[in-house]
CSV table of C-alpha atoms in Angstrom, one decimal:
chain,number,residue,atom,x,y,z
A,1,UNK,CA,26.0,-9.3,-28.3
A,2,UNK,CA,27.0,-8.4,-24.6
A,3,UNK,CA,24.0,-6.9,-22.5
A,4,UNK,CA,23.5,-6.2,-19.2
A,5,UNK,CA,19.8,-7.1,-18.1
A,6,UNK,CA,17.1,-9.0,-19.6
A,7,UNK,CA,13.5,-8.1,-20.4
A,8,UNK,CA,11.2,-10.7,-21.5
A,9,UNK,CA,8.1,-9.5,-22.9
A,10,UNK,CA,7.1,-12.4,-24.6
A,11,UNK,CA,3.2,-13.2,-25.1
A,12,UNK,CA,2.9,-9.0,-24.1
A,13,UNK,CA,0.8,-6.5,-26.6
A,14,UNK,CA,1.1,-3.2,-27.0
A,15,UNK,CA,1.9,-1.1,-24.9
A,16,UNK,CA,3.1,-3.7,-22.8
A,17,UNK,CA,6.5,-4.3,-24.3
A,18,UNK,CA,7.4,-0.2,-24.7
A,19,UNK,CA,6.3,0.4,-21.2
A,20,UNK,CA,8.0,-2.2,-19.5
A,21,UNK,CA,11.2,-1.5,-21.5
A,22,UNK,CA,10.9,1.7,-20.3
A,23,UNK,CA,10.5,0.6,-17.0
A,24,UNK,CA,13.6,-1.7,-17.1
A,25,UNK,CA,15.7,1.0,-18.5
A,26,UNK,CA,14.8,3.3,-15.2
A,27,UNK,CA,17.1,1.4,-12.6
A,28,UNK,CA,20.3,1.0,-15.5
A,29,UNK,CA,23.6,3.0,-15.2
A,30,UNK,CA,24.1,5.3,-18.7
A,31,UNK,CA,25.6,3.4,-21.2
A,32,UNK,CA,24.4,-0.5,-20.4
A,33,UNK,CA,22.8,-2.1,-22.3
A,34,UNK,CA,19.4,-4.1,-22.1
A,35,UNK,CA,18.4,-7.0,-24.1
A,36,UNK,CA,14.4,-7.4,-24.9
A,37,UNK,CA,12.6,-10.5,-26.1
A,38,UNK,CA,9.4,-9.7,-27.6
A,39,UNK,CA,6.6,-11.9,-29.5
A,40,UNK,CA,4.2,-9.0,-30.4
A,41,UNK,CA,4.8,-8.2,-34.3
A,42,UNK,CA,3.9,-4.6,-33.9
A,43,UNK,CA,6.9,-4.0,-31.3
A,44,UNK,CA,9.7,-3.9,-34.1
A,45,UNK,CA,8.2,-0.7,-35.2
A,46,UNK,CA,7.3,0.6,-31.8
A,47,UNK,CA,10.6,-0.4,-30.4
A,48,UNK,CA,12.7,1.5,-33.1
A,49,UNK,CA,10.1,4.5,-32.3
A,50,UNK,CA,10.8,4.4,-28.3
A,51,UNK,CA,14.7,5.0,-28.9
A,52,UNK,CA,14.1,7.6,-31.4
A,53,UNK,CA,12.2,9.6,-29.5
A,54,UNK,CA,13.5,8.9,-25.6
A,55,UNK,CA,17.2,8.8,-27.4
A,56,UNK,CA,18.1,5.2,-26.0
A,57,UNK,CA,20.2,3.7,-28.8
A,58,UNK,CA,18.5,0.5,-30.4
A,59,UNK,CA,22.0,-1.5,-31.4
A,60,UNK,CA,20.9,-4.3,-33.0
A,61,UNK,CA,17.3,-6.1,-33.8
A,62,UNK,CA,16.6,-9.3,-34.8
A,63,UNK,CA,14.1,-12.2,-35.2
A,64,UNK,CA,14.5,-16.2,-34.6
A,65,UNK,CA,11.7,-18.4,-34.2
A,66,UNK,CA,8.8,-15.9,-34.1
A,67,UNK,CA,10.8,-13.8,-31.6
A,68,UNK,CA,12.2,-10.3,-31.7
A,69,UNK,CA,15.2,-9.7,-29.8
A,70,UNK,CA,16.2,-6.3,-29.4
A,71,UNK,CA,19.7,-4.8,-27.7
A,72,UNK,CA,18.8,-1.4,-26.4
A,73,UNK,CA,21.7,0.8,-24.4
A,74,UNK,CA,20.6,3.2,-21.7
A,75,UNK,CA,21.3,7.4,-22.8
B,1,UNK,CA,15.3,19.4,-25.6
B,2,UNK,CA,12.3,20.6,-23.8
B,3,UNK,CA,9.7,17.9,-22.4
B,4,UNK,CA,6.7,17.0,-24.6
B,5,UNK,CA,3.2,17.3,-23.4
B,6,UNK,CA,-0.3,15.0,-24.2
B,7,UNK,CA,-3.3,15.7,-22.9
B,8,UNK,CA,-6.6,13.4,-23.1
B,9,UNK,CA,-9.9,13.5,-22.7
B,10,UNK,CA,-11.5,10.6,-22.0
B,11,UNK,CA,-15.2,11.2,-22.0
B,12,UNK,CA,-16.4,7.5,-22.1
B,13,UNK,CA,-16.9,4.7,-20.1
B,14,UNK,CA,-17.3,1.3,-22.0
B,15,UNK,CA,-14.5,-1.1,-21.8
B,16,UNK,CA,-13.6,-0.8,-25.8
B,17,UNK,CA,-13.3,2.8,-25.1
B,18,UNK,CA,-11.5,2.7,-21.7
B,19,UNK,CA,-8.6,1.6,-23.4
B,20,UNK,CA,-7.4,4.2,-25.8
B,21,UNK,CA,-7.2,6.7,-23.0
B,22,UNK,CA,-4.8,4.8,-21.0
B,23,UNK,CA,-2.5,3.4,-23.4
B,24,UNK,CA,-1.8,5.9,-24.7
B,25,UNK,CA,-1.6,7.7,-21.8
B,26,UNK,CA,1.2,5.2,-20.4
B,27,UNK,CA,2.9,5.0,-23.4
B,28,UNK,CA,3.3,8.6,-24.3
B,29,UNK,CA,4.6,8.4,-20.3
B,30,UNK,CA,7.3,6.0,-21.4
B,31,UNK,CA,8.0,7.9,-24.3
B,32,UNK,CA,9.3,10.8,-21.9
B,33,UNK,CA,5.8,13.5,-22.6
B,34,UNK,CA,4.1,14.6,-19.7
B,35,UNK,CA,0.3,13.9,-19.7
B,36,UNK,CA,-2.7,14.7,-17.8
B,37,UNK,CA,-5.9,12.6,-18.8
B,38,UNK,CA,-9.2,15.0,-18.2
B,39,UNK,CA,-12.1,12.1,-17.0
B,40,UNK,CA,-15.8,13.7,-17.9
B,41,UNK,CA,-19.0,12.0,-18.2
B,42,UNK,CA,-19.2,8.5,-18.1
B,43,UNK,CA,-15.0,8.8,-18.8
B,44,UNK,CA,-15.6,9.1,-15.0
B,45,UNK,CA,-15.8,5.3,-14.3
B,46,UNK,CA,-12.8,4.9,-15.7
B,47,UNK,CA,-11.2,6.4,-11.7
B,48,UNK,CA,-13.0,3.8,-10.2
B,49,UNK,CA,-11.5,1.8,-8.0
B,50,UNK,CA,-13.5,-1.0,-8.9
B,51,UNK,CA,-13.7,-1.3,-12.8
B,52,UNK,CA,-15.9,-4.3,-12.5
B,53,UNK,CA,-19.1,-2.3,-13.7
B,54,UNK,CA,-17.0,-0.8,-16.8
B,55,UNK,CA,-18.5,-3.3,-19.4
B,56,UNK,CA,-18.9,-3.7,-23.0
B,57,UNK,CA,-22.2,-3.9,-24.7
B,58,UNK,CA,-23.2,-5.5,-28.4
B,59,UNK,CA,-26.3,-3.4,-28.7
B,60,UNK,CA,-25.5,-0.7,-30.6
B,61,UNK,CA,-22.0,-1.3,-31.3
B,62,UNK,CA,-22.8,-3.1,-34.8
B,63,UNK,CA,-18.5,-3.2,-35.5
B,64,UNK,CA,-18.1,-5.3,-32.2
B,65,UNK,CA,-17.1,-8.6,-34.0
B,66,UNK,CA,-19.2,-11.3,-33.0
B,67,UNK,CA,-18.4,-15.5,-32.7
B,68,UNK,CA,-21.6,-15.8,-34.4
B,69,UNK,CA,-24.3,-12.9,-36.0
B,70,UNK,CA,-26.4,-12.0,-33.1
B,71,UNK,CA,-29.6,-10.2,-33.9
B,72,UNK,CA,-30.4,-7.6,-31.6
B,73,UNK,CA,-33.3,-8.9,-30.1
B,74,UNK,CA,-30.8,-11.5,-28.4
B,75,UNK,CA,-28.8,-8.8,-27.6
B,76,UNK,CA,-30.9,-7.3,-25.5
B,77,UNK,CA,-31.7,-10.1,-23.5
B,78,UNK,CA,-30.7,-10.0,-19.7
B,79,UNK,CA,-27.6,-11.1,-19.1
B,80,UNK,CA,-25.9,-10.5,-22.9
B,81,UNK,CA,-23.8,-7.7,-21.7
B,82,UNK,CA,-22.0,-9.2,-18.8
B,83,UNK,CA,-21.1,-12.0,-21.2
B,84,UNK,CA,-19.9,-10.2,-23.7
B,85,UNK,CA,-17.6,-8.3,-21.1
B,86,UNK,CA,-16.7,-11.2,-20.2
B,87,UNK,CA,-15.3,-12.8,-23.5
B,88,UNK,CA,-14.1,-9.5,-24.8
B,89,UNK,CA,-12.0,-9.8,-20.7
B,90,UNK,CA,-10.9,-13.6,-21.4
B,91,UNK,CA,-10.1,-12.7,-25.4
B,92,UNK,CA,-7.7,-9.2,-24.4
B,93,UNK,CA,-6.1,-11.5,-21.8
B,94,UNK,CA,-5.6,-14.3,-24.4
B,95,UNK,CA,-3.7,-11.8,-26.6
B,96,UNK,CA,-1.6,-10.4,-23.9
B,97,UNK,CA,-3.2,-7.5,-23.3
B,98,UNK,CA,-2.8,-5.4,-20.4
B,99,UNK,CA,-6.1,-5.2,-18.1
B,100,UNK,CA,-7.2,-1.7,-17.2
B,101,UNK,CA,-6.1,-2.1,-14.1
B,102,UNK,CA,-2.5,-2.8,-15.0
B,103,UNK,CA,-2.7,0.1,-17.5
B,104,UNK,CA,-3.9,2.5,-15.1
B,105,UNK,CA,-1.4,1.6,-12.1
B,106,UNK,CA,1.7,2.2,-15.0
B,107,UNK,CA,0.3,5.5,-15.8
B,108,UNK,CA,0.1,6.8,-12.5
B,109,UNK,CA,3.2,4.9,-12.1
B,110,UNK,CA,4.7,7.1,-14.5
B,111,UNK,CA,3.3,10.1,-13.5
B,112,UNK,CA,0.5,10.2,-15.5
B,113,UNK,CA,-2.0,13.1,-14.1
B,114,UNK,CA,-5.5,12.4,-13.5
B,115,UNK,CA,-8.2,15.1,-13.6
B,116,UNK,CA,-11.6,14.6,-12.8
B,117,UNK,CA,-14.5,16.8,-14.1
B,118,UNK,CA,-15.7,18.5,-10.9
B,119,UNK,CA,-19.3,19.6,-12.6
B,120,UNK,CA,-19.9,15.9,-13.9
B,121,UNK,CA,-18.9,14.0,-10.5
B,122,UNK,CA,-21.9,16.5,-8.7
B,123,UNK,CA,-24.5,16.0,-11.8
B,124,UNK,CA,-24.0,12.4,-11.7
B,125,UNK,CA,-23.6,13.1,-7.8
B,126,UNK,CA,-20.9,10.0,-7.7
B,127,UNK,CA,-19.2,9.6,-4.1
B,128,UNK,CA,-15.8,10.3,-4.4
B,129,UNK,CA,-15.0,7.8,-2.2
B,130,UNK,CA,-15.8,5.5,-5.0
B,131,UNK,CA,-12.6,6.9,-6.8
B,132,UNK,CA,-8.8,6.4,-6.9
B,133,UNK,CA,-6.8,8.4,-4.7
B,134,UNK,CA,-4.5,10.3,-7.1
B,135,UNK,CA,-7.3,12.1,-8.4
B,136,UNK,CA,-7.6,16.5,-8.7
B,137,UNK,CA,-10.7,17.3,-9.1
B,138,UNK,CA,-10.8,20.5,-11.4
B,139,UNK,CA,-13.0,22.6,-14.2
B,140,UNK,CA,-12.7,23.5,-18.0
B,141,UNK,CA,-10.5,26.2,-17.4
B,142,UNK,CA,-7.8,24.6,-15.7
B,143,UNK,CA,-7.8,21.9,-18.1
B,144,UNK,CA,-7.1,24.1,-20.7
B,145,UNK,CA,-4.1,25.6,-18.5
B,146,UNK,CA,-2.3,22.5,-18.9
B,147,UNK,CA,-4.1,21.7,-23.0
B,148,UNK,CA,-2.7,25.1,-24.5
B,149,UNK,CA,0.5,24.3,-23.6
B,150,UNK,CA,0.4,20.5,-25.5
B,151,UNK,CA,1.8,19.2,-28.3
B,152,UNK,CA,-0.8,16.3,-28.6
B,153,UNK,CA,-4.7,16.5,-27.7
B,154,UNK,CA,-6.7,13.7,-28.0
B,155,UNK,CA,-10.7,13.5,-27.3
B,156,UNK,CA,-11.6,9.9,-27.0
């Protein structure tokens, strides 16, 4: 998948990974999209939480070799 | 869709329980709420700008999951406390876990009010000095201003 920026949380608990995404979302245009790699088992729920309550779209998520990669575009 | 609102109070000042307040602070922050975290009591070290002295015991905290059973007349032998701190520091940094010092700056980052209990900093008579700079010092009352409005409330 096409994204725009990169965000590698990898090795990060929580709240780490949510609050850094969030943080990486702040300087994007509407409509680009960020790409997340996370390690942290609990951010698969937490990251599907974040866009469903800020209203960031999650696009995809998927794991590969004990990582989580998440495509996230910008509201 | 109108902002959502959290306010804490964080009324303690070990390091186990210096952490609740703050991450969830920050992460109801990224989440989009607006919070205010209401320090009183020992929650008061928490504004330090040293968090150094904020440490963890084992005495009396029979849940804290030892290496090996400690019985508590070794715990309460000089010196137990700062090394406990210490591997509960190395064993949050070996998981990837924030400091409080990390978590704090992203609240404030974030926006992420701090209130301080105006009655406890003169019982305790603590030099303000001693605090952070994006501190209000404030009472109950105005607390409450800013709590009845909230959709979360947390005492920790």
């Amino acid at each position: 998948m096409n994204f725009d920026k990169e965000f590698d949380a990898s090795g990060m608990s929580c709240p780490l990974p949510i609050v850094k995404t969030k943080k990486a979302l702040a300087d994007m245009e509407s409509g680009k999209v960020l790409k997340v790699i996370a390690t942290d088992v609990g951010a698969v729920k937490d990251m599907q939480a974040f866009a469903d309550q800020t209203g960031n779209a999650l696009l995809a998520s998927s794991e590969a070799g004990g990582k989580f990669i998440f495509f996230m575009k910008k509201k | 869709m109108t902002t959502k609102k959290m306010a804490i109070i964080a009324t303690k000042g070990t390091l186990d329980m210096a952490y609740p307040p703050y991450i969830l602070a920050s992460t109801a922050a990224a989440l989009g709420y607006e919070v205010q975290i209401f320090f009183t009591f020992y929650g008061l070290q928490l504004l330090r700008k040293d968090l150094s002295d904020v440490m963890i015991s084992p005495l009396a905290n029979p849940a804290m999951p030892m290496p090996i059973p400690m019985p508590v007349f070794v715990q309460m032998l000089p010196g137990m406390e700062s090394m406990a701190t210490m591997m509960m520091k190395q064993k949050l940094k070996k998981h990837g876990v924030a400091s409080l010092e990390e978590l704090r700056e992203m609240c404030l980052d974030m926006d992420v009010k701090f209130v301080a209990c105006q009655m406890t900093v003169d019982l305790f008579e603590f030099d303000k000095s001693e605090f952070i700079d994006n501190v209000e010092y404030a009472g109950a009352s105005a607390f409450f201003g800013f709590a009845g409005e909230t959709d979360i409330c947390l005492f920790v």
